[in-house]
């Protein structure tokens, strides 16, 4: 079920369905550390600021959205241990950029506002049947690099699980049933089933027959050289736009492929935390094709967004576009998440 917004995503899924997000990339330049800008310029590349109402406005709010809890677990144990699997060849600077984003989620991280940890606070509002919230503490608990492409340069949805099995059996990772999630990141020369055509990321859980255990996992691919017009909007623009719209926006860290991945990673981590076994938080009656808390806010990054508009975001003096700050002075552009309190999409850079 493709969405019309530049193929932005396919909804959360059961085995061969996915919770996905789509973004794109055109550059492989290494990311650069950014200095904090305490007085950024607020912009909306598509929607003139004068069109914003002075009244309270909740982006994406609708009485028609029936997000429900289906009694399954959420990731409430603290910390959430993330085990990173780097599949293929990755530059050290690319790894650092992604890890800086993940390490910025925990509230103890010092960062200028609006911050990544404030963004994750919306995710943490979701609870299980005991009332326990999703943990606000996220830790990179281990890393495994598969430079040899041990399962080839083309992966299917099932062979992604074989990549996890290889990492677990090689013993750098424990089998962490209670706190762990496994995040597989494929390099820009790796093709994955449905990648670029329908998805840029998905999450599910492993089959005991494949891995030996049931473990929540997510996959996200680097679209840098394969489909920049599909998987890193608004840092790359589809050719069919014919020069319309604002043009491609400058990515916050100088690597369009990885900057695009980061919003996809955020989307998938939010949904994996709130629906790890596909039986917790989602909308719709079909558990094989759930609409999850990230799907409800696709393409929305700021106040005034929706209907193809990304909303009010920020631009620093170098022209880089972002909507939240992370550690080490990093800046990121990450989609908003559905808030169970507002019954609408929410983000730390909201202006109304």
Coordinates of C-alpha atoms in Angstrom, one line a residue:
X1 CA 0.0 0.0 0.0
X2 CA 2.0 2.9 -1.3
X3 CA 1.4 6.4 0.0
X4 CA 1.2 9.2 -2.6
X5 CA 3.7 11.5 -0.8
X6 CA 6.8 10.8 -2.9
X7 CA 6.5 7.1 -2.1
X8 CA 7.3 8.0 1.5
X9 CA 6.3 4.7 3.0
X10 CA 4.5 1.5 3.4
X11 CA 2.6 0.8 6.6
X12 CA 3.9 -1.4 9.4
X13 CA 3.7 -5.1 8.8
X14 CA 3.6 -8.8 9.4
X15 CA 6.2 -11.0 7.8
X16 CA 6.3 -9.8 4.2
X17 CA 4.7 -6.5 5.0
X18 CA 6.7 -3.6 6.5
X19 CA 6.6 -0.6 8.7
X20 CA 8.6 1.6 6.5
X21 CA 9.8 5.1 5.7
X22 CA 11.2 6.4 2.6
X23 CA 13.9 9.0 2.0
X24 CA 16.6 9.7 -0.5
X25 CA 20.2 10.7 -1.1
X26 CA 22.6 12.1 -3.6
X27 CA 25.8 12.6 -1.8
X28 CA 28.5 10.4 -0.2
X29 CA 30.5 13.3 1.2
X30 CA 31.6 12.5 4.8
X31 CA 29.5 14.2 7.4
X32 CA 30.9 17.2 9.3
X33 CA 30.5 18.1 12.9
X34 CA 28.2 21.1 13.2
X35 CA 28.5 24.0 15.6
X36 CA 25.4 25.0 17.5
X37 CA 23.4 27.9 16.1
X38 CA 21.4 29.5 18.9
X39 CA 19.4 31.7 16.6
X40 CA 18.4 29.6 13.6
X41 CA 16.1 30.9 10.8
X42 CA 12.7 29.2 10.7
X43 CA 11.6 28.3 7.2
X44 CA 8.8 26.4 5.5
X45 CA 10.1 25.5 2.0
X46 CA 6.7 25.0 0.6
X47 CA 4.2 26.8 2.8
X48 CA 4.4 30.6 3.3
X49 CA 4.5 31.4 7.1
X50 CA 1.6 33.8 6.7
X51 CA -0.7 30.9 6.1
X52 CA -0.2 29.5 9.6
X53 CA -3.1 30.1 11.9
X54 CA -2.5 31.9 15.2
X55 CA -4.9 29.4 16.9
X56 CA -3.8 26.1 18.3
X57 CA -3.3 23.7 15.5
X58 CA -2.3 20.0 15.8
X59 CA -0.8 18.6 12.7
X60 CA -2.4 15.5 11.4
X61 CA -5.1 15.5 14.1
X62 CA -8.2 13.6 13.1
X63 CA -11.1 11.8 14.8
X64 CA -10.8 9.2 12.1
X65 CA -7.5 7.9 13.3
X66 CA -8.3 4.9 15.5
X67 CA -4.9 4.1 17.0
X68 CA -5.5 1.3 19.6
X69 CA -3.5 -0.8 22.0
X70 CA -3.7 -4.5 21.3
X71 CA -2.4 -5.8 24.7
X72 CA 1.1 -6.7 23.5
X73 CA 4.4 -5.6 25.1
X74 CA 6.3 -2.3 24.5
X75 CA 10.0 -1.8 25.2
X76 CA 9.6 -0.6 28.7
X77 CA 12.7 -2.2 30.3
X78 CA 15.6 0.3 30.7
X79 CA 17.8 0.8 28.9
X80 CA 16.7 -0.3 25.4
X81 CA 19.8 -2.0 24.2
X82 CA 20.4 -1.5 20.5
X83 CA 22.7 -4.0 18.7
X84 CA 24.0 -2.4 15.5
X85 CA 24.8 -4.6 12.5
X86 CA 26.8 -2.7 9.8
X87 CA 26.4 -4.8 6.6
X88 CA 28.8 -3.9 3.9
X89 CA 31.4 -1.2 3.8
X90 CA 30.9 1.9 5.9
X91 CA 33.0 5.0 6.4
X92 CA 33.9 5.7 10.1
X93 CA 32.3 9.2 9.7
X94 CA 29.0 7.6 8.6
X95 CA 29.0 5.3 11.5
X96 CA 29.7 8.2 13.9
X97 CA 26.9 10.2 12.5
X98 CA 24.3 7.5 13.0
X99 CA 25.6 6.6 16.5
X100 CA 25.5 10.3 17.5
X101 CA 21.8 10.3 16.6
X102 CA 21.0 7.1 18.6
X103 CA 23.1 8.4 21.5
X104 CA 21.2 11.6 21.5
X105 CA 17.9 9.9 22.4
X106 CA 18.5 9.5 26.1
X107 CA 17.5 12.5 28.2
X108 CA 20.8 12.7 30.0
X109 CA 22.4 13.8 26.8
X110 CA 23.2 17.6 26.8
X111 CA 21.8 19.2 23.6
X112 CA 20.3 22.5 22.6
X113 CA 16.6 22.6 22.2
X114 CA 14.7 21.4 20.3
X115 CA 16.5 18.2 20.9
X116 CA 16.4 14.5 19.9
X117 CA 15.6 13.5 23.4
X118 CA 12.6 15.8 23.5
X119 CA 11.4 14.1 20.2
X120 CA 11.7 10.6 21.9
X121 CA 9.6 11.9 24.8
X122 CA 6.6 11.5 22.5
X123 CA 7.5 7.9 21.9
X124 CA 7.9 7.3 25.7
X125 CA 4.3 8.3 26.3
X126 CA 3.1 4.9 25.1
X127 CA 2.5 2.3 27.7
X128 CA 1.8 -1.4 28.1
X129 CA -1.1 -3.0 29.9
X130 CA 0.6 -2.5 33.3
X131 CA 1.0 1.2 32.7
X132 CA 4.8 1.0 32.1
X133 CA 6.1 3.6 29.6
X134 CA 8.5 2.9 26.8
X135 CA 12.0 3.6 28.2
X136 CA 13.5 7.0 27.6
X137 CA 17.0 5.5 27.9
X138 CA 18.6 4.0 24.8
X139 CA 22.0 2.5 24.7
X140 CA 24.2 1.1 21.8
X141 CA 25.0 -2.2 23.5
X142 CA 27.1 -3.7 20.7
X143 CA 28.3 -3.5 17.1
X144 CA 29.1 -6.0 14.4
X145 CA 30.5 -5.2 11.0
X146 CA 30.1 -7.6 8.1
X147 CA 32.5 -6.2 5.5
X148 CA 32.6 -9.4 3.6
X149 CA 28.9 -9.2 2.6
X150 CA 28.5 -12.8 3.9
X151 CA 25.0 -13.1 2.5
X152 CA 25.7 -11.4 -0.8
X153 CA 25.0 -7.9 -2.1
X154 CA 21.3 -8.6 -2.6
X155 CA 19.2 -9.4 0.5
X156 CA 15.6 -10.6 0.7
X157 CA 13.4 -10.0 3.7
X158 CA 14.3 -13.5 5.0
X159 CA 18.0 -13.2 4.3
X160 CA 18.0 -10.1 6.5
X161 CA 17.2 -12.4 9.3
X162 CA 20.2 -14.6 8.3
X163 CA 22.4 -11.5 8.6
X164 CA 21.2 -11.2 12.2
X165 CA 21.8 -15.0 12.8
X166 CA 25.4 -14.6 11.6
X167 CA 26.0 -11.7 14.0
X168 CA 24.5 -13.5 17.0
X169 CA 26.3 -16.8 16.3
X170 CA 29.6 -15.0 15.9
X171 CA 29.2 -14.1 19.6
X172 CA 29.7 -10.3 19.7
X173 CA 26.1 -10.1 20.7
X174 CA 24.1 -11.7 23.5
X175 CA 20.6 -13.0 22.9
X176 CA 18.9 -10.1 24.7
X177 CA 15.2 -11.1 24.9
X178 CA 14.2 -8.5 27.5
X179 CA 15.9 -5.3 26.5
X180 CA 17.4 -5.8 23.1
X181 CA 16.6 -4.8 19.5
X182 CA 18.7 -5.5 16.5
X183 CA 19.3 -2.8 13.9
X184 CA 20.6 -3.9 10.5
X185 CA 22.0 -1.1 8.4
X186 CA 23.0 -1.9 4.8
X187 CA 25.6 0.1 2.8
X188 CA 24.7 2.0 -0.3
X189 CA 25.9 -0.8 -2.7
X190 CA 23.5 -3.4 -1.1
X191 CA 20.1 -4.0 -2.7
X192 CA 17.2 -5.3 -0.6
X193 CA 13.9 -6.7 -1.6
X194 CA 11.4 -3.9 -2.2
X195 CA 14.1 -1.3 -1.4
X196 CA 13.6 2.0 -3.3
X197 CA 10.5 0.5 -5.0
X198 CA 8.3 0.4 -1.8
X199 CA 10.4 0.8 1.3
X200 CA 13.5 2.3 2.8
X201 CA 13.2 0.5 6.1
X202 CA 11.0 -2.0 7.9
X203 CA 10.7 -3.8 11.3
X204 CA 9.5 -7.1 12.5
X205 CA 10.8 -10.0 14.7
X206 CA 13.0 -12.9 13.9
X207 CA 11.8 -16.5 13.4
X208 CA 13.2 -19.2 15.7
X209 CA 13.7 -21.3 12.6
X210 CA 16.0 -18.6 11.1
X211 CA 17.8 -17.2 14.1
X212 CA 17.0 -19.6 16.9
X213 CA 15.1 -16.9 18.9
X214 CA 12.3 -14.4 18.6
X215 CA 14.0 -11.0 18.6
X216 CA 12.7 -7.6 17.5
X217 CA 14.7 -6.1 14.7
X218 CA 14.6 -3.3 12.1
X219 CA 16.4 -2.8 8.8
X220 CA 17.3 0.5 7.1
X221 CA 19.2 1.0 3.9
X222 CA 21.4 3.7 2.6
X223 CA 19.8 4.9 -0.6
X224 CA 22.7 7.2 -1.5
X225 CA 23.5 5.7 -4.9
X226 CA 20.4 3.7 -5.6
X227 CA 17.3 5.9 -5.3
X228 CA 18.0 9.5 -4.0
X229 CA 14.7 10.6 -5.6
X230 CA 12.8 8.1 -3.4
X231 CA 14.5 7.8 -0.1
X232 CA 15.9 11.2 1.1
X233 CA 13.3 13.7 0.4
X234 CA 13.5 16.7 1.0
X235 CA 17.3 16.4 0.5
X236 CA 16.7 15.1 -3.0
X237 CA 13.8 15.8 -5.4
X238 CA 12.0 13.4 -7.7
X239 CA 12.6 14.1 -11.4
X240 CA 8.9 14.2 -12.1
X241 CA 8.5 17.3 -10.1
X242 CA 10.1 19.1 -13.0
X243 CA 11.8 21.8 -11.0
X244 CA 8.6 22.5 -9.0
X245 CA 8.6 23.0 -5.2
X246 CA 11.4 24.4 -3.2
X247 CA 14.2 22.3 -4.8
X248 CA 16.4 20.0 -2.8
X249 CA 17.2 21.2 0.7
X250 CA 20.7 21.1 2.1
X251 CA 21.2 18.2 4.5
X252 CA 22.3 19.0 8.0
X253 CA 25.5 16.9 8.1
X254 CA 26.7 16.9 4.5
X255 CA 25.9 13.2 3.7
X256 CA 22.5 13.1 2.1
X257 CA 22.3 9.3 2.1
X258 CA 23.0 9.0 5.8
X259 CA 21.1 12.1 6.8
X260 CA 18.1 10.5 5.0
X261 CA 18.7 7.2 6.8
X262 CA 18.5 8.9 10.2
X263 CA 14.9 9.9 9.9
X264 CA 14.1 6.4 8.7
X265 CA 16.0 5.0 11.7
X266 CA 14.0 7.3 14.0
X267 CA 10.7 6.2 12.4
X268 CA 11.6 2.5 12.7
X269 CA 12.9 2.7 16.3
X270 CA 9.7 4.5 17.4
X271 CA 7.5 1.8 15.9
X272 CA 9.7 -1.1 17.0
X273 CA 9.5 0.3 20.6
X274 CA 5.8 0.7 20.6
X275 CA 4.9 -2.4 18.6
X276 CA 7.9 -4.9 18.8
X277 CA 5.8 -8.1 18.2
X278 CA 3.2 -6.5 16.0
X279 CA 0.5 -6.8 18.7
X280 CA 0.7 -3.6 20.7
X281 CA 0.1 -0.1 19.3
X282 CA -1.3 0.3 15.8
X283 CA -4.3 1.5 13.8
X284 CA -6.5 -0.7 11.6
X285 CA -8.0 -4.1 12.1
X286 CA -5.5 -6.1 10.1
X287 CA -2.4 -7.0 12.1
X288 CA -0.7 -8.0 8.8
X289 CA -0.8 -4.4 7.7
X290 CA -0.9 -2.1 10.7
X291 CA -0.6 1.6 10.6
X292 CA 1.8 2.6 13.3
X293 CA 2.9 5.7 15.2
X294 CA 5.5 6.7 12.6
X295 CA 3.2 6.0 9.6
X296 CA 0.7 8.5 10.8
X297 CA 3.2 11.3 10.5
X298 CA 5.0 10.5 7.3
X299 CA 6.6 13.6 5.6
X300 CA 5.7 15.9 8.5
X301 CA 8.6 17.7 10.2
X302 CA 7.2 20.9 11.7
X303 CA 4.2 23.2 12.4
X304 CA 2.0 23.8 9.4
X305 CA 2.9 20.5 7.7
X306 CA 0.6 18.1 6.0
X307 CA -0.8 17.5 2.6
X308 CA 2.6 17.5 1.0
X309 CA 4.1 20.3 3.1
X310 CA 7.0 19.4 5.4
X311 CA 6.1 22.2 7.9
X312 CA 8.2 24.9 9.5
X313 CA 11.8 23.7 10.0
X314 CA 15.1 25.5 10.7
X315 CA 18.0 26.6 8.6
X316 CA 21.4 27.6 9.9
X317 CA 23.8 30.2 8.6
X318 CA 25.3 27.6 6.2
X319 CA 21.9 26.8 4.7
X320 CA 21.6 23.4 6.3
X321 CA 18.0 22.3 7.1
X322 CA 17.1 20.6 10.4
X323 CA 14.4 20.4 13.1
X324 CA 16.3 19.1 16.2
X325 CA 19.7 19.1 17.9
X326 CA 21.7 16.1 19.0
X327 CA 24.9 15.6 20.9
X328 CA 28.3 17.0 19.8
X329 CA 26.5 19.9 18.1
X330 CA 24.9 17.7 15.5
X331 CA 21.7 18.7 13.7
X332 CA 19.1 16.3 12.3
X333 CA 15.9 16.4 10.3
X334 CA 13.6 13.7 11.7
X335 CA 9.9 13.2 11.1
X336 CA 7.4 13.8 13.8
X337 CA 5.6 11.0 15.8
X338 CA 1.9 10.5 16.6
X339 CA 1.2 11.7 20.2
X340 CA -1.3 9.6 22.2
X341 CA -1.9 12.8 24.3
X342 CA -2.6 15.2 21.5
X343 CA -4.1 12.6 19.2
X344 CA -2.0 14.3 16.6
X345 CA 1.6 14.4 15.3
X346 CA 4.1 16.1 17.6
X347 CA 7.7 17.2 17.5
X348 CA 10.1 19.3 19.7
X349 CA 10.2 22.1 17.2
X350 CA 6.4 22.8 17.2
X351 CA 5.6 26.5 17.0
X352 CA 1.9 26.3 17.9

